[in-house]
Tab-separated table of C-alpha atoms in Angstrom:
chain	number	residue	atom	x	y	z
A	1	UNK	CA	-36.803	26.984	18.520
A	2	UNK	CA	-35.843	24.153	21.347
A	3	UNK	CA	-35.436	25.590	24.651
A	4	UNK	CA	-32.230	24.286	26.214
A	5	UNK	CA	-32.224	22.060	29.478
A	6	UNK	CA	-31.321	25.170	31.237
A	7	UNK	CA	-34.148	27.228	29.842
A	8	UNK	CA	-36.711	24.316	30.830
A	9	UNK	CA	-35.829	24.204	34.096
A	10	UNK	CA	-35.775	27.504	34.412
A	11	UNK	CA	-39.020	28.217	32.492
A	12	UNK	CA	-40.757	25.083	35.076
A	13	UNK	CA	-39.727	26.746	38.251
A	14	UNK	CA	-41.012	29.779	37.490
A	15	UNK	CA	-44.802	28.315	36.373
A	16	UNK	CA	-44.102	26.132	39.885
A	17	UNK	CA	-43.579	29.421	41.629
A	18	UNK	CA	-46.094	31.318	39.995
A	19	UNK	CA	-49.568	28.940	40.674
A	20	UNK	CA	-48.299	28.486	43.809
A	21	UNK	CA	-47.519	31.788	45.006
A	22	UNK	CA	-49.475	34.226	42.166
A	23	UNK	CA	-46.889	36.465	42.608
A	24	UNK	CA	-44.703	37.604	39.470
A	25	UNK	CA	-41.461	35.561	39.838
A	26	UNK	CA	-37.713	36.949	39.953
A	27	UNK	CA	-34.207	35.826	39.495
A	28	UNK	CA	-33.511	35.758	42.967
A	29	UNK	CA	-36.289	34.051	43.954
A	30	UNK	CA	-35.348	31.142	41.879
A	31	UNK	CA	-32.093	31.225	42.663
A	32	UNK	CA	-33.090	30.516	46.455
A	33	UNK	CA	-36.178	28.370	46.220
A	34	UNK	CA	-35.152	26.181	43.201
A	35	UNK	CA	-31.096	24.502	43.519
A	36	UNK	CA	-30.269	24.778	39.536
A	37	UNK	CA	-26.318	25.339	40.634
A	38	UNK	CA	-26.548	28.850	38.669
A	39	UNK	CA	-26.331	32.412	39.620
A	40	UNK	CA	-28.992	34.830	39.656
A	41	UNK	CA	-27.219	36.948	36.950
A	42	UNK	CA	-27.298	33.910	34.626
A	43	UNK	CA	-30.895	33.164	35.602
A	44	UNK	CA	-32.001	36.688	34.939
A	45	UNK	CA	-30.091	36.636	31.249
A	46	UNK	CA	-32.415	33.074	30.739
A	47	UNK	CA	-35.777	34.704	31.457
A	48	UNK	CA	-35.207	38.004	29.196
A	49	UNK	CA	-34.467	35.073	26.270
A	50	UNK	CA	-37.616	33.544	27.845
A	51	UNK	CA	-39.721	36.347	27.188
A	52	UNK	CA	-38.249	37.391	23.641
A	53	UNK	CA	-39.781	33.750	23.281
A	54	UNK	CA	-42.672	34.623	24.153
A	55	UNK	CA	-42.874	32.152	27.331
A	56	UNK	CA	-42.637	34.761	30.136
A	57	UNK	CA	-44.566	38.038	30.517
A	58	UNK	CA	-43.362	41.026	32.501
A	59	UNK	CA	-46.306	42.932	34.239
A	60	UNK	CA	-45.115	46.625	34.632
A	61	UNK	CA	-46.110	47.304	38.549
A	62	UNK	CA	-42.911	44.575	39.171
A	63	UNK	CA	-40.048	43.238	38.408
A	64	UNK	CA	-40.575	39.590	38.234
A	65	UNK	CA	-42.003	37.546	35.163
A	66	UNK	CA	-45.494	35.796	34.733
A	67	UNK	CA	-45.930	32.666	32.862
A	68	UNK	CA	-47.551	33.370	29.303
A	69	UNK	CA	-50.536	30.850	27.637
A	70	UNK	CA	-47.637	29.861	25.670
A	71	UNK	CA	-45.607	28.423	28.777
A	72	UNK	CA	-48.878	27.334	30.240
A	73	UNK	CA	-49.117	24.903	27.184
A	74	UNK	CA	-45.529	23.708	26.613
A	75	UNK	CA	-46.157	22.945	30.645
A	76	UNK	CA	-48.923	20.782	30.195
A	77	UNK	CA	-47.882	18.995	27.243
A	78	UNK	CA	-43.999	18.060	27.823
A	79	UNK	CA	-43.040	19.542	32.023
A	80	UNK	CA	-46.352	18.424	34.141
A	81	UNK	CA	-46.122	14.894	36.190
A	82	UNK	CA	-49.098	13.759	36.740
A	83	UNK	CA	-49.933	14.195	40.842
A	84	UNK	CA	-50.950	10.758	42.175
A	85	UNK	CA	-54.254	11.050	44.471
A	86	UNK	CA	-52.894	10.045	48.183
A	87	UNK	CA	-54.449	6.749	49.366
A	88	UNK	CA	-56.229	9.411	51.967
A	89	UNK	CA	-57.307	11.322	49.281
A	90	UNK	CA	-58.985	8.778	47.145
A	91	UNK	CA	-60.887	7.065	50.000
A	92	UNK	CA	-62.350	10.302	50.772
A	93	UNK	CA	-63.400	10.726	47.436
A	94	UNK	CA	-65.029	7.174	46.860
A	95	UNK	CA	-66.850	7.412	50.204
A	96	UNK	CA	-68.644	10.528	48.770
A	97	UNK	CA	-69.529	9.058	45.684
A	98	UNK	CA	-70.107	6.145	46.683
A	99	UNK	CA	-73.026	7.581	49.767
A	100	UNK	CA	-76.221	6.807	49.771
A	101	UNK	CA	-76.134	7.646	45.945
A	102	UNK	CA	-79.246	6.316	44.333
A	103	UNK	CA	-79.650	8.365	41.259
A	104	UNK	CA	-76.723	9.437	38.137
A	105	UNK	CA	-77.654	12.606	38.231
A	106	UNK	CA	-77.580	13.135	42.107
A	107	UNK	CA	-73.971	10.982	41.788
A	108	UNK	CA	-72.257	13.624	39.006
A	109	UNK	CA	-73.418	16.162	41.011
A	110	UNK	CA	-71.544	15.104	43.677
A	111	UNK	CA	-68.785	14.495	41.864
A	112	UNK	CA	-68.661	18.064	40.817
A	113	UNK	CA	-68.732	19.378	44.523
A	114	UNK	CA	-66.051	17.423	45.375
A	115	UNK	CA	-63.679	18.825	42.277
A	116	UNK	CA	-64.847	22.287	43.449
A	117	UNK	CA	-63.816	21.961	46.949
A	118	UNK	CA	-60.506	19.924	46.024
A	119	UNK	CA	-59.584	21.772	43.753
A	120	UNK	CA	-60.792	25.082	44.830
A	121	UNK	CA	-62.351	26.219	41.307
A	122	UNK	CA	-65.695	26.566	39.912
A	123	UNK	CA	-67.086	23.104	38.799
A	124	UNK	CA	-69.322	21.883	36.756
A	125	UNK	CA	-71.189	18.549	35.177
A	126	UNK	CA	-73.703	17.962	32.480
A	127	UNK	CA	-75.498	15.386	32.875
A	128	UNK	CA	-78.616	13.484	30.269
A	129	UNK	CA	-82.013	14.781	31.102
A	130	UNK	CA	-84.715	11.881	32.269
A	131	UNK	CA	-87.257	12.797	29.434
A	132	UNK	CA	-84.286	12.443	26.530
A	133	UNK	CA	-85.231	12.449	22.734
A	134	UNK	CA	-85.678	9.737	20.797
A	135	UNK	CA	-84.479	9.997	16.943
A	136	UNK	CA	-87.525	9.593	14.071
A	137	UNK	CA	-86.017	9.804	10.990
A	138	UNK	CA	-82.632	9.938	9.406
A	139	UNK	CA	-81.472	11.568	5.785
A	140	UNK	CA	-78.913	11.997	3.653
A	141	UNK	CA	-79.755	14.815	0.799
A	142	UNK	CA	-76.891	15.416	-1.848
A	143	UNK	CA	-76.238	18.880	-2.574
A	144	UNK	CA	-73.307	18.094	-5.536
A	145	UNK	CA	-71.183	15.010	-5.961
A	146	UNK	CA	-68.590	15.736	-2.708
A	147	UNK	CA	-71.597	17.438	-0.450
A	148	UNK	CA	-74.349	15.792	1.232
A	149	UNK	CA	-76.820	17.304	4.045
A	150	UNK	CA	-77.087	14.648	6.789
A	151	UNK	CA	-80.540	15.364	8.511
A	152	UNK	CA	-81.523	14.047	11.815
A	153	UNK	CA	-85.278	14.686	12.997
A	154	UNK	CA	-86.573	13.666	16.574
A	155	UNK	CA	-89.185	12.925	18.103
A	156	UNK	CA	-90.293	15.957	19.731
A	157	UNK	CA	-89.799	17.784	15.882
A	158	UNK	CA	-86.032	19.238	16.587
A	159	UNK	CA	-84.196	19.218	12.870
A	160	UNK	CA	-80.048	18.880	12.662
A	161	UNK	CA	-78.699	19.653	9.605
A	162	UNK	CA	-74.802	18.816	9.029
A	163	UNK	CA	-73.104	19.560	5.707
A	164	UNK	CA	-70.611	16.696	5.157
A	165	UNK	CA	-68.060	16.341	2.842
A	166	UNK	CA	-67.178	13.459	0.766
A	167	UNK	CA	-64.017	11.353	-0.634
A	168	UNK	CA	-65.533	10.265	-3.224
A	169	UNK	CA	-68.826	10.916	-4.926
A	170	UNK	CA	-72.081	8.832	-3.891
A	171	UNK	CA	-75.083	8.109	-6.117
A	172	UNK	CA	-78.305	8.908	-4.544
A	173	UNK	CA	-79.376	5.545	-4.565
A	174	UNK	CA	-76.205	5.006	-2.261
A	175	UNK	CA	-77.553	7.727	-0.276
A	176	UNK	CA	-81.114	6.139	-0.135
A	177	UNK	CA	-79.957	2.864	1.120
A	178	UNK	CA	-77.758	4.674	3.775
A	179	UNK	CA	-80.621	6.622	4.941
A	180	UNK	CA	-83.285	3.635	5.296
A	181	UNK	CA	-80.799	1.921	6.601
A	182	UNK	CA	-79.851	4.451	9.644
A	183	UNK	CA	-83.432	5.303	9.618
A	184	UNK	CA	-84.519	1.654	10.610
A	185	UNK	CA	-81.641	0.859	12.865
A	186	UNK	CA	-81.650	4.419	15.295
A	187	UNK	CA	-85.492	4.594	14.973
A	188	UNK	CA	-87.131	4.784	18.577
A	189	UNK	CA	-83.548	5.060	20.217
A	190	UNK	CA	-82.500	7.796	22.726
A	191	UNK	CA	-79.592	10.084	21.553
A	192	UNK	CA	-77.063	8.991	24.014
A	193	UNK	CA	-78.166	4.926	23.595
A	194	UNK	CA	-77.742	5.905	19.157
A	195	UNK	CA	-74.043	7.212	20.519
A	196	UNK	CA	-72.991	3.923	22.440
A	197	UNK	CA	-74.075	1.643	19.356
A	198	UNK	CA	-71.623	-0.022	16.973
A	199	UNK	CA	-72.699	1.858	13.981
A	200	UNK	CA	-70.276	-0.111	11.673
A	201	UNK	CA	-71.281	-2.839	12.194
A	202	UNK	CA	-74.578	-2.420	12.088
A	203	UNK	CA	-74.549	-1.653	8.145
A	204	UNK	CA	-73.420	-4.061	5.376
A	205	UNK	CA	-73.210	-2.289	1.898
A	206	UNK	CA	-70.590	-2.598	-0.722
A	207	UNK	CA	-66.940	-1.604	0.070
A	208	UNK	CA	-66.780	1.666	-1.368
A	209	UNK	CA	-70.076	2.810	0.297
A	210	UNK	CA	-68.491	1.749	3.619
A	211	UNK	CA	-65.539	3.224	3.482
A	212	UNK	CA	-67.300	6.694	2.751
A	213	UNK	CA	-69.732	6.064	5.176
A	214	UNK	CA	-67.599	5.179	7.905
A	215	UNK	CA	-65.055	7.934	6.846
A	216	UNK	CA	-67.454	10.482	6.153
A	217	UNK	CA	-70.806	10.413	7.636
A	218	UNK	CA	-69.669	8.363	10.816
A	219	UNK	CA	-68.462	11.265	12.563
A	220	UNK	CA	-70.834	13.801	11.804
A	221	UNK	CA	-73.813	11.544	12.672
A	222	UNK	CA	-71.782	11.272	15.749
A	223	UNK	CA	-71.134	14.994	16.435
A	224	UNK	CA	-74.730	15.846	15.673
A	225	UNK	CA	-76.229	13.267	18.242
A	226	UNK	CA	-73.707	15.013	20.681
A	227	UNK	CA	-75.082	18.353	19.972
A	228	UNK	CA	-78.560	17.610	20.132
A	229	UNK	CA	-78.015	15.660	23.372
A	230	UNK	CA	-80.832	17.374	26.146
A	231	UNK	CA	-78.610	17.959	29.009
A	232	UNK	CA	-78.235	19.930	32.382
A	233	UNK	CA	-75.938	21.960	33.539
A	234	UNK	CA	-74.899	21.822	37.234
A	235	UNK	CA	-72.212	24.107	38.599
A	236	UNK	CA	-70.513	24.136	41.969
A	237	UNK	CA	-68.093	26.371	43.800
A	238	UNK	CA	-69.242	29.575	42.320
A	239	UNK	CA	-67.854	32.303	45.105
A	240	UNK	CA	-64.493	30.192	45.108
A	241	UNK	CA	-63.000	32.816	42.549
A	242	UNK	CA	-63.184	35.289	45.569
A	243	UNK	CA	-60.101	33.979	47.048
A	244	UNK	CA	-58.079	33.573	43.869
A	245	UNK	CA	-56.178	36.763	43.610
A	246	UNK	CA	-56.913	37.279	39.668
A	247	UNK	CA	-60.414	38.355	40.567
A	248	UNK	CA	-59.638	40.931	43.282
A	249	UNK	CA	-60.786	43.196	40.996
A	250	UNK	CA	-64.524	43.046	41.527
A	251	UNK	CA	-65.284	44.222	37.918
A	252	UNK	CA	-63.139	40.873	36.496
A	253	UNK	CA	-64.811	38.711	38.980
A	254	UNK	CA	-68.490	40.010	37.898
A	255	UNK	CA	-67.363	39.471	34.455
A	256	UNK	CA	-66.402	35.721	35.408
A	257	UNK	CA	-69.786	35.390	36.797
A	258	UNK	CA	-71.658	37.037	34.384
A	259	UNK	CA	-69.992	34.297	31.473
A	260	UNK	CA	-70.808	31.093	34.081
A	261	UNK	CA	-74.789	32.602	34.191
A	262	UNK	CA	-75.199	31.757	30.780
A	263	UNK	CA	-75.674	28.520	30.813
A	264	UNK	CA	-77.102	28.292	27.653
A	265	UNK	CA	-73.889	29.424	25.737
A	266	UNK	CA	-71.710	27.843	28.312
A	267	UNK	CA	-74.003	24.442	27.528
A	268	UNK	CA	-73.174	24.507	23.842
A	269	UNK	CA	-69.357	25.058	24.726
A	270	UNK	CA	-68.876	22.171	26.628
A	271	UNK	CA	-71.465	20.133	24.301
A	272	UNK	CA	-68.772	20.372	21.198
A	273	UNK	CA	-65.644	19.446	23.089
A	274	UNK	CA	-63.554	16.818	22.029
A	275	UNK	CA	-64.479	13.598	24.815
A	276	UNK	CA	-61.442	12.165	27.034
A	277	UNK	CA	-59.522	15.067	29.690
A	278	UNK	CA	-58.916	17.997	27.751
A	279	UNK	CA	-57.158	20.948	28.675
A	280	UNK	CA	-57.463	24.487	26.508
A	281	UNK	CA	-55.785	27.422	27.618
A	282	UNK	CA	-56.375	31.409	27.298
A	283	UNK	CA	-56.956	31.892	23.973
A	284	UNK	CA	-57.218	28.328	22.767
A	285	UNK	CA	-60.580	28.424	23.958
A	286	UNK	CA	-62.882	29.454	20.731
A	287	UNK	CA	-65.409	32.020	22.721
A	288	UNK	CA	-64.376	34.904	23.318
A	289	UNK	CA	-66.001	35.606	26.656
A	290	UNK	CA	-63.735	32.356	27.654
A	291	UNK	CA	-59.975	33.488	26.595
A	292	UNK	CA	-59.323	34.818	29.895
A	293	UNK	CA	-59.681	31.485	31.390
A	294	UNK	CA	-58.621	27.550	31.507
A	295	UNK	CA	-61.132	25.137	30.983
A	296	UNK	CA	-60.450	21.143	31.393
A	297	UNK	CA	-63.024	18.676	31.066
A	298	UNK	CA	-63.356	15.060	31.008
A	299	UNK	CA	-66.053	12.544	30.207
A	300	UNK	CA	-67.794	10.093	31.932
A	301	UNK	CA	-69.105	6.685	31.103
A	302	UNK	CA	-71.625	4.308	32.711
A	303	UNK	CA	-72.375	1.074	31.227
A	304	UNK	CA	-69.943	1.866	28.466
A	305	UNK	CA	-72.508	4.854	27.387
A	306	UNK	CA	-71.009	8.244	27.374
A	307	UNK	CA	-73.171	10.252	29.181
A	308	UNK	CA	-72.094	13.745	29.595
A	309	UNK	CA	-68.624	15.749	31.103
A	310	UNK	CA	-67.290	17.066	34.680
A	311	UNK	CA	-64.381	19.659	34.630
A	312	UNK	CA	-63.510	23.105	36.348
A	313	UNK	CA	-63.105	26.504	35.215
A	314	UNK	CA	-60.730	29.336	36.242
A	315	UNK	CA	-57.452	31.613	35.687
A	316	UNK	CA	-55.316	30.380	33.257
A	317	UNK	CA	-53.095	30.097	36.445
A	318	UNK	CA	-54.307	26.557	38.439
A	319	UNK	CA	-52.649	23.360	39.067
A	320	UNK	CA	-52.945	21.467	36.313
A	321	UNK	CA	-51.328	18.327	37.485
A	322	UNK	CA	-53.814	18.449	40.464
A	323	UNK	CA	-56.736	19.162	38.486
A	324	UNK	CA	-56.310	16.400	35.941
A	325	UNK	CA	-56.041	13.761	38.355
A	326	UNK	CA	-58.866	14.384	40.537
A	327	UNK	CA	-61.468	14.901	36.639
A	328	UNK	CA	-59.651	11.116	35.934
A	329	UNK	CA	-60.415	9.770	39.006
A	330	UNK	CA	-64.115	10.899	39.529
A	331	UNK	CA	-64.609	9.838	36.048
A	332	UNK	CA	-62.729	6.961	36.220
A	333	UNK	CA	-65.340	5.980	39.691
A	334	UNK	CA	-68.692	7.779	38.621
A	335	UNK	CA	-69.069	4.294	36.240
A	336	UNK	CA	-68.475	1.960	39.199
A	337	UNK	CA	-69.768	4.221	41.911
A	338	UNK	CA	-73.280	3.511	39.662
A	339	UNK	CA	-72.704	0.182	39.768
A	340	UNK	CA	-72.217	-0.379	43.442
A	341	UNK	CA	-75.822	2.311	43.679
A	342	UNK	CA	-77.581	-0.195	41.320
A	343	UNK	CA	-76.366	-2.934	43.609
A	344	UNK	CA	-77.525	-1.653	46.777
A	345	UNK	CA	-80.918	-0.552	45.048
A	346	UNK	CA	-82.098	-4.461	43.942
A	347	UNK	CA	-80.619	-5.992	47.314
A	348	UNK	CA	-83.400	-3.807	48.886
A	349	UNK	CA	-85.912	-5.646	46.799
């Protein structure tokens, strides 16, 4: 079902009034805060139809309603403007980055304490380990004639194995040649430099092969280089959650803690995101330990190599307009911010 005009303004001014304040929202209350030219009786019938929807929750100690993942979604998808950065704002920003910053990893780090303290959330960044893998050898093993095993061995002996599906059927001569092929051309490379290569145009086979292999295979060579990527894991603004009112409750905020500590699961999480901002919500979010929370990342680029992701975590009650534009803007600046480090590195030569 559409929600009317009326509903959708309604609906907005209550999220509004909810991040900002965290307290359950009422009829009067919008009514005063929020000129929609109706009265509080009419607002109050809207929000009952608004939770029916399943948009609004209505927490027992009050009388007020609380925004729902489902409201939290429609918001970010269709209601939130995107909050431009102040001129003040992004100056400060760049003149952090962009301070006596010698080193990537130093540089996202940075970048992460900045989101925490801007945005008053728990950061984080992943960033490429110095000693990365290299990839050895590349296969493609057919297990029946719409299933192949794509196999990816490095260097230091870790084995990927990635069951792809095909269109069409492919010969295991096909397969052969494809393998060689990938073998000889990602041989010797680091994972991250095999993910910034043109990897259709480095084959040439007959039309039928390339279409599979650039509908098929392409992605889930691509997926598996992301997942065996050697990365760290910085975080930032840990005690932050001690001021948010959702983790008042001391057993909730050792809970949040105790899912941020593993890094190792949290690692893999972040790892299989989809790359540009993204934003899941509550439930959205696959692991369980992480349905009680929002999690947006973003990645970053530096020479046109993606190299890893910056984003916050929290209650599925933040500003997301805010949020989003400070993860664009670091990311958008972490690139040149490099550039300018690089710079100032060879004039000192």
């Amino acid at each position: 079902m559409d929600l009317s005009e009326r509903k959708l303004k309604i609906l907005q001014a209550i999220i509004s009034d909810f991040i900002r304040t965290a307290e359950p929202v009422g009829s009067r209350t919008i009514s005063k805060n929020y000129d929609l030219g109706i009265s509080p009786a009419t607002i109050r019938n809207e929000m009952s139809d608004l939770e029916e929807l399943g948009y609004l929750t209505h927490p027992h100690t009050s009388s007020g309603r609380v925004p729902s993942e489902k409201a939290y979604r429609l918001y970010v998808n269709e209601m939130m403007s995107k909050r431009e950065l102040t001129e003040a704002e992004k100056d400060a920003i760049a003149t952090s980055l962009y301070n006596n910053v010698s080193e990537l990893e130093n540089m996202v780090q940075r970048a992460a304490h900045i989101l925490s303290e801007i945005t008053n959330l728990t950061s984080f960044a992943l960033t490429p380990r110095k000693d990365e893998d290299k990839l050895k050898y590349i296969n493609l093993l057919q297990v029946d004639d719409h299933t192949v095993v794509l196999m990816l061995v490095s260097e230091s002996g870790k084995v990927s194995n990635t069951a792809v599906r095909l269109d069409a059927p492919a010969s295991e001569e096909t397969l052969r040649i494809l393998a060689k092929t990938m073998t000889y051309s990602y041989r010797g490379k680091t994972l991250s430099e095999a993910l910034t290569l043109d990897i259709i145009k480095n084959f040439k086979a007959d039309a039928g092969a390339m279409a599979m292999f650039e509908k098929n295979i392409v992605p889930s060579f691509v997926k598996t280089l992301e997942e065996m990527l050697n990365v760290n894991l910085y975080m930032d603004g840990l005690t932050n959650i001690f001021s948010l009112p959702e983790y008042n409750d001391l057993d909730r905020a050792k809970m949040f803690l105790e899912m941020v500590s593993k890094k190792e699961d949290l690692t893999r999480t972040l790892i299989n995101r989809e790359n540009g901002v993204i934003i899941t919500i509550g439930n959205e979010n696959q692991d369980e330990y992480m349905q009680d929370c929002s999690l947006i990342t973003a990645t970053y680029h530096v020479d046109g190599k993606l190299l890893g992701k910056i984003g916050v975590i929290g209650p599925t009650r933040m500003r997301y307009d805010e949020v989003t534009s400070v993860v664009e803007y670091l990311t958008d600046n972490i690139s040149k911010a490099f550039m300018i480090a690089e710079g100032d590195d060879d004039g000192k030569d």
